[in-house]
mmCIF file of C-alpha atoms in Angstrom:
data_model
loop_
_atom_site.group_PDB
_atom_site.id
_atom_site.type_symbol
_atom_site.label_atom_id
_atom_site.label_comp_id
_atom_site.label_asym_id
_atom_site.label_seq_id
_atom_site.Cartn_x
_atom_site.Cartn_y
_atom_site.Cartn_z
ATOM 1 C CA MET B 81 -33.029 -59.652 -117.309
ATOM 2 C CA ALA B 82 -34.805 -56.686 -115.832
ATOM 3 C CA GLY B 83 -35.155 -57.150 -112.132
ATOM 4 C CA ILE B 84 -34.062 -56.473 -108.610
ATOM 5 C CA THR B 85 -30.622 -57.726 -107.662
ATOM 6 C CA LEU B 86 -31.045 -60.303 -104.947
ATOM 7 C CA PRO B 87 -28.353 -61.414 -102.516
ATOM 8 C CA LYS B 88 -26.357 -64.285 -104.015
ATOM 9 C CA PHE B 89 -29.145 -65.396 -106.347
ATOM 10 C CA ASN B 90 -31.907 -64.219 -108.614
ATOM 11 C CA PHE B 91 -35.061 -65.448 -110.230
ATOM 12 C CA HIS B 92 -35.151 -65.832 -113.991
ATOM 13 C CA PHE B 93 -37.860 -66.681 -116.466
ATOM 14 C CA ASN B 94 -37.016 -66.935 -120.168
ATOM 15 C CA LEU B 95 -33.276 -67.371 -120.306
ATOM 16 C CA PRO B 96 -30.929 -68.135 -123.196
ATOM 17 C CA PHE B 97 -30.808 -71.906 -123.454
ATOM 18 C CA LEU B 98 -27.516 -72.102 -125.311
ATOM 19 C CA ASN B 99 -25.383 -69.713 -123.284
ATOM 20 C CA ARG B 100 -21.840 -71.026 -123.566
ATOM 21 C CA GLN B 101 -20.857 -70.564 -119.955
ATOM 22 C CA SER B 102 -20.385 -73.246 -117.354
ATOM 23 C CA LEU B 103 -23.734 -74.564 -116.155
ATOM 24 C CA SER B 104 -25.259 -74.955 -112.724
ATOM 25 C CA VAL B 105 -26.021 -78.347 -111.229
ATOM 26 C CA GLY B 106 -29.817 -78.610 -111.144
ATOM 27 C CA LEU B 107 -31.017 -79.659 -107.693
ATOM 28 C CA ASP B 108 -34.735 -80.322 -107.233
ATOM 29 C CA ILE B 109 -35.553 -80.648 -103.522
ATOM 30 C CA GLY B 110 -39.032 -82.140 -103.410
ATOM 31 C CA SER B 111 -41.189 -83.521 -100.621
ATOM 32 C CA HIS B 112 -40.563 -87.131 -101.641
ATOM 33 C CA SER B 113 -37.038 -87.104 -103.067
ATOM 34 C CA ILE B 114 -34.098 -85.022 -104.215
ATOM 35 C CA LYS B 115 -33.161 -85.046 -107.886
ATOM 36 C CA ALA B 116 -29.824 -83.877 -109.284
ATOM 37 C CA CYS B 117 -28.884 -83.257 -112.914
ATOM 38 C CA GLU B 118 -25.600 -82.070 -114.380
ATOM 39 C CA LEU B 119 -25.322 -80.974 -118.020
ATOM 40 C CA ALA B 120 -22.575 -79.511 -120.176
ATOM 41 C CA THR B 121 -22.909 -77.427 -123.315
ATOM 42 C CA TYR B 122 -22.366 -79.617 -126.375
ATOM 43 C CA GLY B 123 -22.443 -78.083 -129.834
ATOM 44 C CA LYS B 124 -25.724 -76.195 -129.997
ATOM 45 C CA GLY B 125 -27.289 -78.235 -127.219
ATOM 46 C CA PHE B 126 -26.412 -80.158 -124.084
ATOM 47 C CA ARG B 127 -24.659 -83.328 -122.992
ATOM 48 C CA LEU B 128 -25.844 -85.223 -119.933
ATOM 49 C CA ILE B 129 -23.028 -85.705 -117.437
ATOM 50 C CA SER B 130 -24.866 -87.152 -114.466
ATOM 51 C CA LEU B 131 -28.353 -87.606 -113.036
ATOM 52 C CA GLY B 132 -29.990 -89.397 -110.159
ATOM 53 C CA SER B 133 -32.411 -89.185 -107.264
ATOM 54 C CA ALA B 134 -32.547 -90.134 -103.608
ATOM 55 C CA ARG B 135 -35.644 -90.583 -101.471
ATOM 56 C CA LEU B 136 -36.132 -88.355 -98.431
ATOM 57 C CA PRO B 137 -37.461 -89.495 -95.064
ATOM 58 C CA GLN B 138 -41.145 -88.653 -94.721
ATOM 59 C CA HIS B 139 -42.044 -85.081 -93.734
ATOM 60 C CA SER B 140 -38.522 -83.745 -94.367
ATOM 61 C CA VAL B 141 -39.976 -81.103 -96.700
ATOM 62 C CA GLU B 142 -43.613 -80.024 -96.571
ATOM 63 C CA ASP B 143 -45.256 -77.476 -98.866
ATOM 64 C CA GLY B 144 -41.846 -76.306 -100.017
ATOM 65 C CA VAL B 145 -40.573 -75.635 -96.485
ATOM 66 C CA LEU B 146 -37.697 -77.489 -94.807
ATOM 67 C CA GLN B 147 -38.969 -79.415 -91.778
ATOM 68 C CA ASN B 148 -35.981 -81.696 -91.181
ATOM 69 C CA PRO B 149 -32.860 -79.922 -92.512
ATOM 70 C CA ASP B 150 -30.498 -82.563 -91.124
ATOM 71 C CA ALA B 151 -32.219 -85.355 -93.047
ATOM 72 C CA VAL B 152 -32.236 -83.267 -96.227
ATOM 73 C CA ALA B 153 -28.550 -82.403 -95.796
ATOM 74 C CA LYS B 154 -27.601 -86.067 -95.346
ATOM 75 C CA THR B 155 -29.602 -87.064 -98.423
ATOM 76 C CA ILE B 156 -28.015 -84.344 -100.575
ATOM 77 C CA THR B 157 -24.537 -85.300 -99.386
ATOM 78 C CA ALA B 158 -25.120 -88.974 -100.177
ATOM 79 C CA LEU B 159 -26.606 -88.206 -103.599
ATOM 80 C CA THR B 160 -23.913 -85.766 -104.733
ATOM 81 C CA SER B 161 -21.199 -88.101 -103.479
ATOM 82 C CA ASN B 162 -22.712 -91.082 -105.278
ATOM 83 C CA LEU B 163 -23.038 -89.137 -108.539
ATOM 84 C CA LYS B 164 -19.507 -87.688 -108.242
ATOM 85 C CA LEU B 165 -20.741 -84.311 -109.449
ATOM 86 C CA ALA B 166 -18.075 -82.138 -111.048
ATOM 87 C CA GLY B 167 -19.774 -78.871 -110.115
ATOM 88 C CA ARG B 168 -20.461 -77.400 -106.674
ATOM 89 C CA LYS B 169 -22.530 -74.446 -107.867
ATOM 90 C CA VAL B 170 -26.196 -75.338 -107.802
ATOM 91 C CA ALA B 171 -29.499 -73.965 -109.023
ATOM 92 C CA ILE B 172 -32.607 -74.736 -106.995
ATOM 93 C CA SER B 173 -36.283 -73.894 -107.330
ATOM 94 C CA ILE B 174 -38.996 -73.313 -104.774
ATOM 95 C CA SER B 175 -42.783 -73.540 -104.649
ATOM 96 C CA GLY B 176 -45.656 -73.621 -102.203
ATOM 97 C CA TYR B 177 -47.306 -71.027 -100.003
ATOM 98 C CA SER B 178 -44.041 -69.116 -99.482
ATOM 99 C CA VAL B 179 -43.856 -68.107 -103.162
ATOM 100 C CA ILE B 180 -46.208 -65.787 -104.999
ATOM 101 C CA VAL B 181 -46.145 -65.590 -108.803
ATOM 102 C CA LYS B 182 -48.470 -62.954 -110.185
ATOM 103 C CA LYS B 183 -48.977 -61.321 -113.556
ATOM 104 C CA ILE B 184 -49.838 -57.640 -113.291
ATOM 105 C CA ASN B 185 -50.711 -55.093 -115.953
ATOM 106 C CA LEU B 186 -48.898 -51.755 -115.744
ATOM 107 C CA GLU B 187 -48.192 -48.680 -117.780
ATOM 108 C CA VAL B 188 -45.170 -49.068 -120.042
ATOM 109 C CA MET B 189 -42.050 -47.855 -118.205
ATOM 110 C CA ASN B 190 -38.313 -48.120 -118.622
ATOM 111 C CA GLU B 191 -36.436 -50.579 -116.425
ATOM 112 C CA GLN B 192 -35.532 -48.050 -113.727
ATOM 113 C CA GLN B 193 -39.094 -46.721 -113.484
ATOM 114 C CA LEU B 194 -40.510 -50.238 -113.359
ATOM 115 C CA GLU B 195 -38.152 -51.257 -110.566
ATOM 116 C CA ALA B 196 -39.050 -48.157 -108.555
ATOM 117 C CA HIS B 197 -42.757 -48.843 -109.032
ATOM 118 C CA ILE B 198 -42.429 -52.492 -107.980
ATOM 119 C CA ARG B 199 -40.486 -51.518 -104.868
ATOM 120 C CA SER B 200 -43.024 -48.907 -103.796
ATOM 121 C CA GLU B 201 -46.249 -50.677 -104.767
ATOM 122 C CA ALA B 202 -45.490 -54.389 -104.288
ATOM 123 C CA GLU B 203 -47.580 -54.754 -101.125
ATOM 124 C CA GLN B 204 -50.787 -54.232 -103.094
ATOM 125 C CA TYR B 205 -49.939 -57.298 -105.187
ATOM 126 C CA ILE B 206 -48.638 -59.761 -102.578
ATOM 127 C CA PRO B 207 -50.036 -60.955 -99.219
ATOM 128 C CA PHE B 208 -46.700 -60.699 -97.375
ATOM 129 C CA ASP B 209 -44.898 -57.906 -95.553
ATOM 130 C CA ILE B 210 -42.586 -56.388 -98.141
ATOM 131 C CA ASP B 211 -39.633 -56.542 -95.723
ATOM 132 C CA GLU B 212 -40.073 -60.313 -95.375
ATOM 133 C CA VAL B 213 -39.723 -61.247 -99.045
ATOM 134 C CA TYR B 214 -37.271 -61.283 -101.907
ATOM 135 C CA LEU B 215 -38.765 -59.666 -104.999
ATOM 136 C CA ASP B 216 -38.054 -59.971 -108.692
ATOM 137 C CA PHE B 217 -39.969 -59.271 -111.866
ATOM 138 C CA GLN B 218 -39.835 -59.439 -115.635
ATOM 139 C CA ASP B 219 -41.503 -57.201 -118.178
ATOM 140 C CA LEU B 220 -43.159 -59.635 -120.592
ATOM 141 C CA LYS B 221 -43.315 -56.864 -123.223
ATOM 142 C CA THR B 222 -46.788 -57.850 -124.353
ATOM 143 C CA ASN B 223 -47.581 -54.350 -125.601
ATOM 144 C CA SER B 224 -47.460 -53.327 -129.255
ATOM 145 C CA ALA B 225 -45.873 -50.059 -130.348
ATOM 146 C CA SER B 226 -49.211 -48.261 -130.016
ATOM 147 C CA GLU B 227 -50.165 -49.670 -126.603
ATOM 148 C CA GLU B 228 -49.382 -47.927 -123.334
ATOM 149 C CA ARG B 229 -49.713 -50.912 -120.977
ATOM 150 C CA THR B 230 -47.773 -54.161 -120.630
ATOM 151 C CA ASP B 231 -47.854 -57.350 -118.552
ATOM 152 C CA VAL B 232 -45.233 -57.853 -115.860
ATOM 153 C CA MET B 233 -44.544 -61.134 -114.060
ATOM 154 C CA LEU B 234 -43.909 -60.510 -110.363
ATOM 155 C CA VAL B 235 -42.294 -63.058 -108.039
ATOM 156 C CA ALA B 236 -42.092 -62.780 -104.263
ATOM 157 C CA ALA B 237 -40.499 -65.410 -102.024
ATOM 158 C CA LYS B 238 -40.383 -65.424 -98.240
ATOM 159 C CA LYS B 239 -36.883 -64.673 -97.005
ATOM 160 C CA ASP B 240 -36.934 -67.122 -94.105
ATOM 161 C CA VAL B 241 -37.793 -70.034 -96.406
ATOM 162 C CA VAL B 242 -35.206 -69.114 -99.044
ATOM 163 C CA ASP B 243 -32.511 -68.376 -96.460
ATOM 164 C CA ALA B 244 -33.070 -71.783 -94.860
ATOM 165 C CA TYR B 245 -32.310 -73.473 -98.194
ATOM 166 C CA LEU B 246 -29.213 -71.338 -98.730
ATOM 167 C CA ALA B 247 -27.885 -72.166 -95.263
ATOM 168 C CA LEU B 248 -28.581 -75.869 -95.737
ATOM 169 C CA LEU B 249 -26.739 -76.013 -99.050
ATOM 170 C CA ARG B 250 -23.789 -74.052 -97.654
ATOM 171 C CA SER B 251 -23.571 -76.580 -94.825
ATOM 172 C CA VAL B 252 -22.977 -79.409 -97.329
ATOM 173 C CA GLY B 253 -20.396 -77.478 -99.350
ATOM 174 C CA LEU B 254 -22.633 -76.308 -102.195
ATOM 175 C CA LYS B 255 -22.931 -72.733 -103.446
ATOM 176 C CA THR B 256 -26.416 -71.676 -104.508
ATOM 177 C CA VAL B 257 -26.058 -69.388 -107.509
ATOM 178 C CA ILE B 258 -29.674 -69.417 -108.701
ATOM 179 C CA VAL B 259 -32.991 -69.654 -106.900
ATOM 180 C CA ASP B 260 -35.841 -70.114 -109.348
ATOM 181 C CA VAL B 261 -39.531 -70.963 -109.177
ATOM 182 C CA ASP B 262 -40.688 -74.472 -110.119
ATOM 183 C CA ALA B 263 -42.929 -73.197 -112.913
ATOM 184 C CA PHE B 264 -40.088 -71.375 -114.642
ATOM 185 C CA ALA B 265 -37.579 -74.196 -114.181
ATOM 186 C CA LEU B 266 -40.078 -76.438 -115.955
ATOM 187 C CA GLU B 267 -40.468 -73.799 -118.664
ATOM 188 C CA ASN B 268 -36.701 -73.835 -119.246
ATOM 189 C CA ALA B 269 -36.695 -77.623 -119.539
ATOM 190 C CA TYR B 270 -39.499 -77.525 -122.087
ATOM 191 C CA GLY B 271 -37.955 -74.661 -124.054
ATOM 192 C CA SER B 272 -34.616 -76.423 -124.378
ATOM 193 C CA CYS B 273 -36.387 -79.389 -126.013
ATOM 194 C CA TYR B 274 -39.160 -77.828 -128.070
ATOM 195 C CA GLY B 275 -38.529 -74.094 -128.255
ATOM 196 C CA MET B 276 -41.193 -71.637 -127.145
ATOM 197 C CA GLN B 277 -43.382 -71.247 -130.231
ATOM 198 C CA ASP B 278 -46.366 -73.383 -129.216
ATOM 199 C CA ASN B 279 -49.198 -72.654 -126.788
ATOM 200 C CA VAL B 280 -48.943 -75.417 -124.197
ATOM 201 C CA VAL B 281 -49.865 -76.348 -120.648
ATOM 202 C CA LEU B 282 -46.956 -77.659 -118.594
ATOM 203 C CA VAL B 283 -48.208 -79.834 -115.733
ATOM 204 C CA ASP B 284 -45.692 -81.131 -113.201
ATOM 205 C CA ILE B 285 -47.155 -83.583 -110.697
ATOM 206 C CA GLY B 286 -44.986 -84.225 -107.675
ATOM 207 C CA ALA B 287 -45.654 -86.228 -104.549
ATOM 208 C CA SER B 288 -47.347 -83.384 -102.663
ATOM 209 C CA LYS B 289 -48.364 -80.789 -105.260
ATOM 210 C CA MET B 290 -49.144 -80.102 -108.886
ATOM 211 C CA ASN B 291 -47.708 -77.151 -110.783
ATOM 212 C CA ILE B 292 -49.531 -75.687 -113.786
ATOM 213 C CA ASN B 293 -47.771 -73.308 -116.173
ATOM 214 C CA ILE B 294 -49.459 -72.113 -119.368
ATOM 215 C CA ILE B 295 -47.078 -70.886 -122.073
ATOM 216 C CA SER B 296 -48.388 -68.698 -124.885
ATOM 217 C CA ASN B 297 -46.301 -67.006 -127.564
ATOM 218 C CA GLY B 298 -43.114 -67.617 -125.615
ATOM 219 C CA ASN B 299 -44.348 -66.242 -122.274
ATOM 220 C CA SER B 300 -45.760 -67.748 -119.121
ATOM 221 C CA VAL B 301 -49.281 -66.330 -118.835
ATOM 222 C CA LEU B 302 -50.465 -68.355 -115.848
ATOM 223 C CA ALA B 303 -48.490 -70.192 -113.167
ATOM 224 C CA ARG B 304 -49.982 -71.760 -110.071
ATOM 225 C CA ASP B 305 -49.316 -74.475 -107.497
ATOM 226 C CA VAL B 306 -52.063 -76.848 -106.381
ATOM 227 C CA ILE B 307 -51.491 -78.768 -103.144
ATOM 228 C CA LEU B 308 -52.636 -82.071 -104.583
ATOM 229 C CA GLY B 309 -49.913 -84.554 -105.481
ATOM 230 C CA SER B 310 -49.532 -88.144 -106.590
ATOM 231 C CA GLY B 311 -48.578 -89.194 -103.078
ATOM 232 C CA LEU B 312 -52.309 -89.253 -102.368
ATOM 233 C CA ILE B 313 -52.726 -92.118 -104.827
ATOM 234 C CA THR B 314 -49.887 -94.071 -103.234
ATOM 235 C CA GLU B 315 -51.248 -93.401 -99.756
ATOM 236 C CA GLN B 316 -54.749 -94.542 -100.666
ATOM 237 C CA ILE B 317 -53.406 -97.719 -102.298
ATOM 238 C CA GLN B 318 -51.390 -98.458 -99.159
ATOM 239 C CA ASN B 319 -54.379 -97.899 -96.892
ATOM 240 C CA ARG B 320 -56.866 -99.782 -99.076
ATOM 241 C CA PHE B 321 -54.734 -102.899 -99.599
ATOM 242 C CA GLY B 322 -52.364 -102.837 -96.616
ATOM 243 C CA LEU B 323 -49.256 -102.544 -98.794
ATOM 244 C CA GLU B 324 -45.778 -101.175 -98.199
ATOM 245 C CA TYR B 325 -44.843 -97.960 -100.001
ATOM 246 C CA ASP B 326 -42.760 -99.574 -102.771
ATOM 247 C CA ASP B 327 -45.479 -102.103 -103.618
ATOM 248 C CA ALA B 328 -48.096 -99.346 -103.743
ATOM 249 C CA GLU B 329 -45.884 -97.262 -106.054
ATOM 250 C CA ALA B 330 -45.392 -100.264 -108.340
ATOM 251 C CA LEU B 331 -49.157 -100.669 -108.642
ATOM 252 C CA LYS B 332 -49.593 -96.946 -109.287
ATOM 253 C CA ILE B 333 -47.205 -96.740 -112.222
ATOM 254 C CA GLY B 334 -48.096 -100.150 -113.673
ATOM 255 C CA LEU B 335 -44.927 -102.066 -112.816
ATOM 256 C CA LYS B 336 -47.054 -104.566 -110.921
ATOM 257 C CA PRO B 337 -50.271 -106.046 -112.402
ATOM 258 C CA PRO B 338 -53.433 -105.010 -110.526
ATOM 259 C CA GLY B 339 -54.862 -108.526 -110.402
ATOM 260 C CA LYS B 340 -58.010 -108.699 -108.283
ATOM 261 C CA HIS B 341 -57.559 -105.050 -107.237
ATOM 262 C CA LYS B 342 -58.217 -103.617 -110.707
ATOM 263 C CA GLU B 343 -61.643 -102.070 -110.019
ATOM 264 C CA GLN B 344 -60.615 -100.629 -106.661
ATOM 265 C CA LEU B 345 -57.448 -99.183 -108.192
ATOM 266 C CA GLU B 346 -59.478 -97.534 -110.930
ATOM 267 C CA GLU B 347 -61.705 -95.940 -108.283
ATOM 268 C CA ILE B 348 -58.651 -94.478 -106.547
ATOM 269 C CA PHE B 349 -57.112 -93.247 -109.800
ATOM 270 C CA VAL B 350 -60.307 -91.632 -111.055
ATOM 271 C CA SER B 351 -60.942 -89.938 -107.704
ATOM 272 C CA ILE B 352 -57.544 -88.199 -107.578
ATOM 273 C CA CYS B 353 -57.100 -87.671 -111.317
ATOM 274 C CA THR B 354 -60.511 -86.018 -111.544
ATOM 275 C CA GLN B 355 -59.356 -83.467 -108.968
ATOM 276 C CA TRP B 356 -56.270 -82.757 -111.098
ATOM 277 C CA ILE B 357 -58.446 -82.389 -114.182
ATOM 278 C CA THR B 358 -60.722 -79.936 -112.368
ATOM 279 C CA GLU B 359 -57.747 -77.674 -111.590
ATOM 280 C CA ILE B 360 -56.368 -77.935 -115.119
ATOM 281 C CA LYS B 361 -59.753 -77.140 -116.666
ATOM 282 C CA ARG B 362 -60.034 -74.124 -114.384
ATOM 283 C CA ALA B 363 -56.681 -72.866 -115.678
ATOM 284 C CA LEU B 364 -57.672 -73.624 -119.278
ATOM 285 C CA ASP B 365 -60.945 -71.728 -118.887
ATOM 286 C CA PHE B 366 -59.111 -68.701 -117.526
ATOM 287 C CA TYR B 367 -56.657 -68.868 -120.417
ATOM 288 C CA ALA B 368 -59.389 -69.247 -123.046
ATOM 289 C CA THR B 369 -61.201 -66.178 -121.722
ATOM 290 C CA ASN B 370 -58.134 -64.022 -122.289
ATOM 291 C CA HIS B 371 -56.500 -65.760 -125.276
ATOM 292 C CA ALA B 372 -59.341 -67.000 -127.463
ATOM 293 C CA ASP B 373 -57.237 -66.566 -130.611
ATOM 294 C CA SER B 374 -54.355 -68.751 -129.326
ATOM 295 C CA PRO B 375 -55.729 -72.231 -128.518
ATOM 296 C CA ILE B 376 -53.689 -74.712 -126.485
ATOM 297 C CA SER B 377 -52.057 -77.381 -128.649
ATOM 298 C CA ASN B 378 -50.658 -79.806 -126.047
ATOM 299 C CA ILE B 379 -50.570 -80.758 -122.397
ATOM 300 C CA ILE B 380 -47.042 -81.729 -121.330
ATOM 301 C CA LEU B 381 -46.902 -83.921 -118.211
ATOM 302 C CA SER B 382 -43.882 -84.317 -115.952
ATOM 303 C CA GLY B 383 -42.984 -85.212 -112.386
ATOM 304 C CA GLY B 384 -43.163 -88.587 -110.696
ATOM 305 C CA GLY B 385 -46.964 -88.451 -110.794
ATOM 306 C CA SER B 386 -46.945 -88.290 -114.592
ATOM 307 C CA LYS B 387 -45.816 -91.918 -114.595
ATOM 308 C CA THR B 388 -49.202 -92.980 -113.197
ATOM 309 C CA LYS B 389 -50.385 -95.631 -115.639
ATOM 310 C CA GLY B 390 -52.700 -94.231 -118.319
ATOM 311 C CA LEU B 391 -52.621 -90.660 -116.997
ATOM 312 C CA ASP B 392 -51.723 -89.049 -120.341
ATOM 313 C CA LYS B 393 -54.666 -90.770 -122.068
ATOM 314 C CA PHE B 394 -57.019 -89.799 -119.239
ATOM 315 C CA PHE B 395 -55.993 -86.130 -119.419
ATOM 316 C CA SER B 396 -56.353 -86.103 -123.201
ATOM 317 C CA MET B 397 -59.797 -87.692 -123.037
ATOM 318 C CA GLU B 398 -61.066 -85.315 -120.341
ATOM 319 C CA THR B 399 -59.736 -82.079 -121.874
ATOM 320 C CA GLY B 400 -59.862 -82.865 -125.598
ATOM 321 C CA ILE B 401 -56.225 -81.742 -125.848
ATOM 322 C CA PRO B 402 -53.376 -84.140 -126.764
ATOM 323 C CA ALA B 403 -51.312 -84.998 -123.676
ATOM 324 C CA GLU B 404 -47.860 -86.539 -123.498
ATOM 325 C CA VAL B 405 -45.342 -87.452 -120.819
ATOM 326 C CA PHE B 406 -42.306 -85.191 -121.051
ATOM 327 C CA ASN B 407 -38.770 -86.470 -121.578
ATOM 328 C CA PRO B 408 -36.468 -83.495 -120.888
ATOM 329 C CA PHE B 409 -33.520 -85.445 -122.314
ATOM 330 C CA ARG B 410 -35.028 -86.138 -125.753
ATOM 331 C CA LYS B 411 -32.495 -83.825 -127.444
ATOM 332 C CA VAL B 412 -29.666 -84.249 -124.951
ATOM 333 C CA ASP B 413 -26.538 -86.169 -125.905
ATOM 334 C CA PHE B 414 -25.154 -88.750 -123.463
ATOM 335 C CA ASN B 415 -22.621 -91.557 -123.247
ATOM 336 C CA ALA B 416 -24.645 -94.781 -123.325
ATOM 337 C CA SER B 417 -21.721 -96.728 -121.879
ATOM 338 C CA LYS B 418 -21.831 -94.585 -118.722
ATOM 339 C CA ILE B 419 -25.547 -93.793 -118.390
ATOM 340 C CA ASN B 420 -28.014 -96.577 -119.172
ATOM 341 C CA PRO B 421 -30.611 -95.384 -121.745
ATOM 342 C CA ALA B 422 -33.246 -97.557 -120.041
ATOM 343 C CA PHE B 423 -32.566 -95.770 -116.747
ATOM 344 C CA ILE B 424 -32.951 -92.374 -118.429
ATOM 345 C CA LYS B 425 -36.280 -93.429 -119.937
ATOM 346 C CA ILE B 426 -37.614 -94.522 -116.541
ATOM 347 C CA ILE B 427 -36.437 -91.526 -114.535
ATOM 348 C CA ALA B 428 -36.801 -88.766 -117.164
ATOM 349 C CA PRO B 429 -40.303 -87.449 -116.307
ATOM 350 C CA GLU B 430 -39.438 -86.821 -112.666
ATOM 351 C CA MET B 431 -36.163 -85.099 -113.633
ATOM 352 C CA ALA B 432 -37.849 -82.247 -115.531
ATOM 353 C CA LEU B 433 -37.332 -79.576 -112.864
ATOM 354 C CA SER B 434 -33.706 -80.491 -112.191
ATOM 355 C CA ALA B 435 -33.031 -80.662 -115.941
ATOM 356 C CA GLY B 436 -34.505 -77.201 -116.425
ATOM 357 C CA LEU B 437 -32.357 -75.855 -113.607
ATOM 358 C CA ALA B 438 -29.289 -77.573 -115.068
ATOM 359 C CA THR B 439 -29.604 -75.583 -118.318
ATOM 360 C CA ARG B 440 -28.889 -72.406 -116.389
ATOM 361 C CA PRO B 441 -25.484 -70.746 -116.849
ATOM 362 C CA VAL B 442 -23.427 -69.862 -113.795
ATOM 363 C CA THR B 443 -23.341 -66.079 -113.784
ATOM 364 C CA ILE B 444 -21.720 -65.408 -110.417
#
C-alpha cells in the first residue's frame, strides 16, 4: 500500500483477503464490550478458530478514547484467557473524534510525490496539529488514463489516543501489529464475504455510535462516524419501564415479548431509528449527487444495534433500498463440535469489526 510508515502499525484500506500469511487476532474495543475473533487461512477462505465478547464496565471507553484503562485491561485479559487464543499479535481499529477520514482530490503523482505533498499540506485537510497525529493515505486511483486528477483517502489519528491503546495492549502481553479505522475494518469483513463489486452502504451500529461507509466500484467513497448508538434505545427502555440493563436489552432485540409496553417501545424505537435514517439519507444524498450512474444496491447492517428487532425492515422501508443484517461468518468454515452454530448466529452481527480485523495478515 502507498502510505507513510507508522511506528509499529499502519492503516490499510483494501487489502488482499486471501494472503497466505499468519493472521492477526481481531480485537474490537468498543464502548459497551470487547470482541475478539481469531481466523486461520483455509483453502481459498478462512476457518474460524475462536470468537467471543466480554462486557466492559460503564464509561470505560467513551467516543473511542480510553477512560478506564485498568478495567479495559482486565476485561481483555479475561476474554483472551477464556478463549485460549493461539495468537498474541492483534489488529485493532479506532473511531470517534480522534480520527479523521477524508477523501481529497489531487493531481496525479507518483507515490513519492504524493507522500511529500501529504506531509507538507496535511494541515489544510485536518483540524489537528500535524505533529500530534499519525498520518496515512491511499491513492484510490479513480482517474482514467486521460485524467490528471485522482481521489486520495487521507487518515489522521491523534497520537495520544493511539499510543494509549498500544500501551494498554502491551501491558496485557499483546503486540499490536495493525491499527485500522472502524470503517475500513468493516469493509474488509464485507469484502471477504461478498467481494467488492457492488455499490453498498455498510452501517455498523454500536452502543455509542454509528459508522457509515459507502462502497462504490471497490472503493470507499464516504466514511463517517455518527455519535448516536443503540445504547440510547436500551437507556430509554430502562428509564421508561424501570428495568435492569439485561431486561431492557432483551426487549430491544426481541428476546422478550413487549406485552403491555408494545406502543411505548415502538415510540422509543421510531424516535432513535428515525435519527439513524436521517444520517443515512444524508450520506445517500451526498453519494447520489456525485455517483448518479452507480445506484446503491443494498444496505448492510452490523453491530449490536443491528439486532434491534425489525430494524432491517424499517431501514428498507424508509430508504427504498433492500437492507439485511450482516453475518461476517457466512463463508467461513468452522468446527461445529467446538463452536456452536447457534452461538455464531446470535453473535455474528456484532462481530463484524473484529472479523474484518482478523482477516488481516501479520506483516511485522
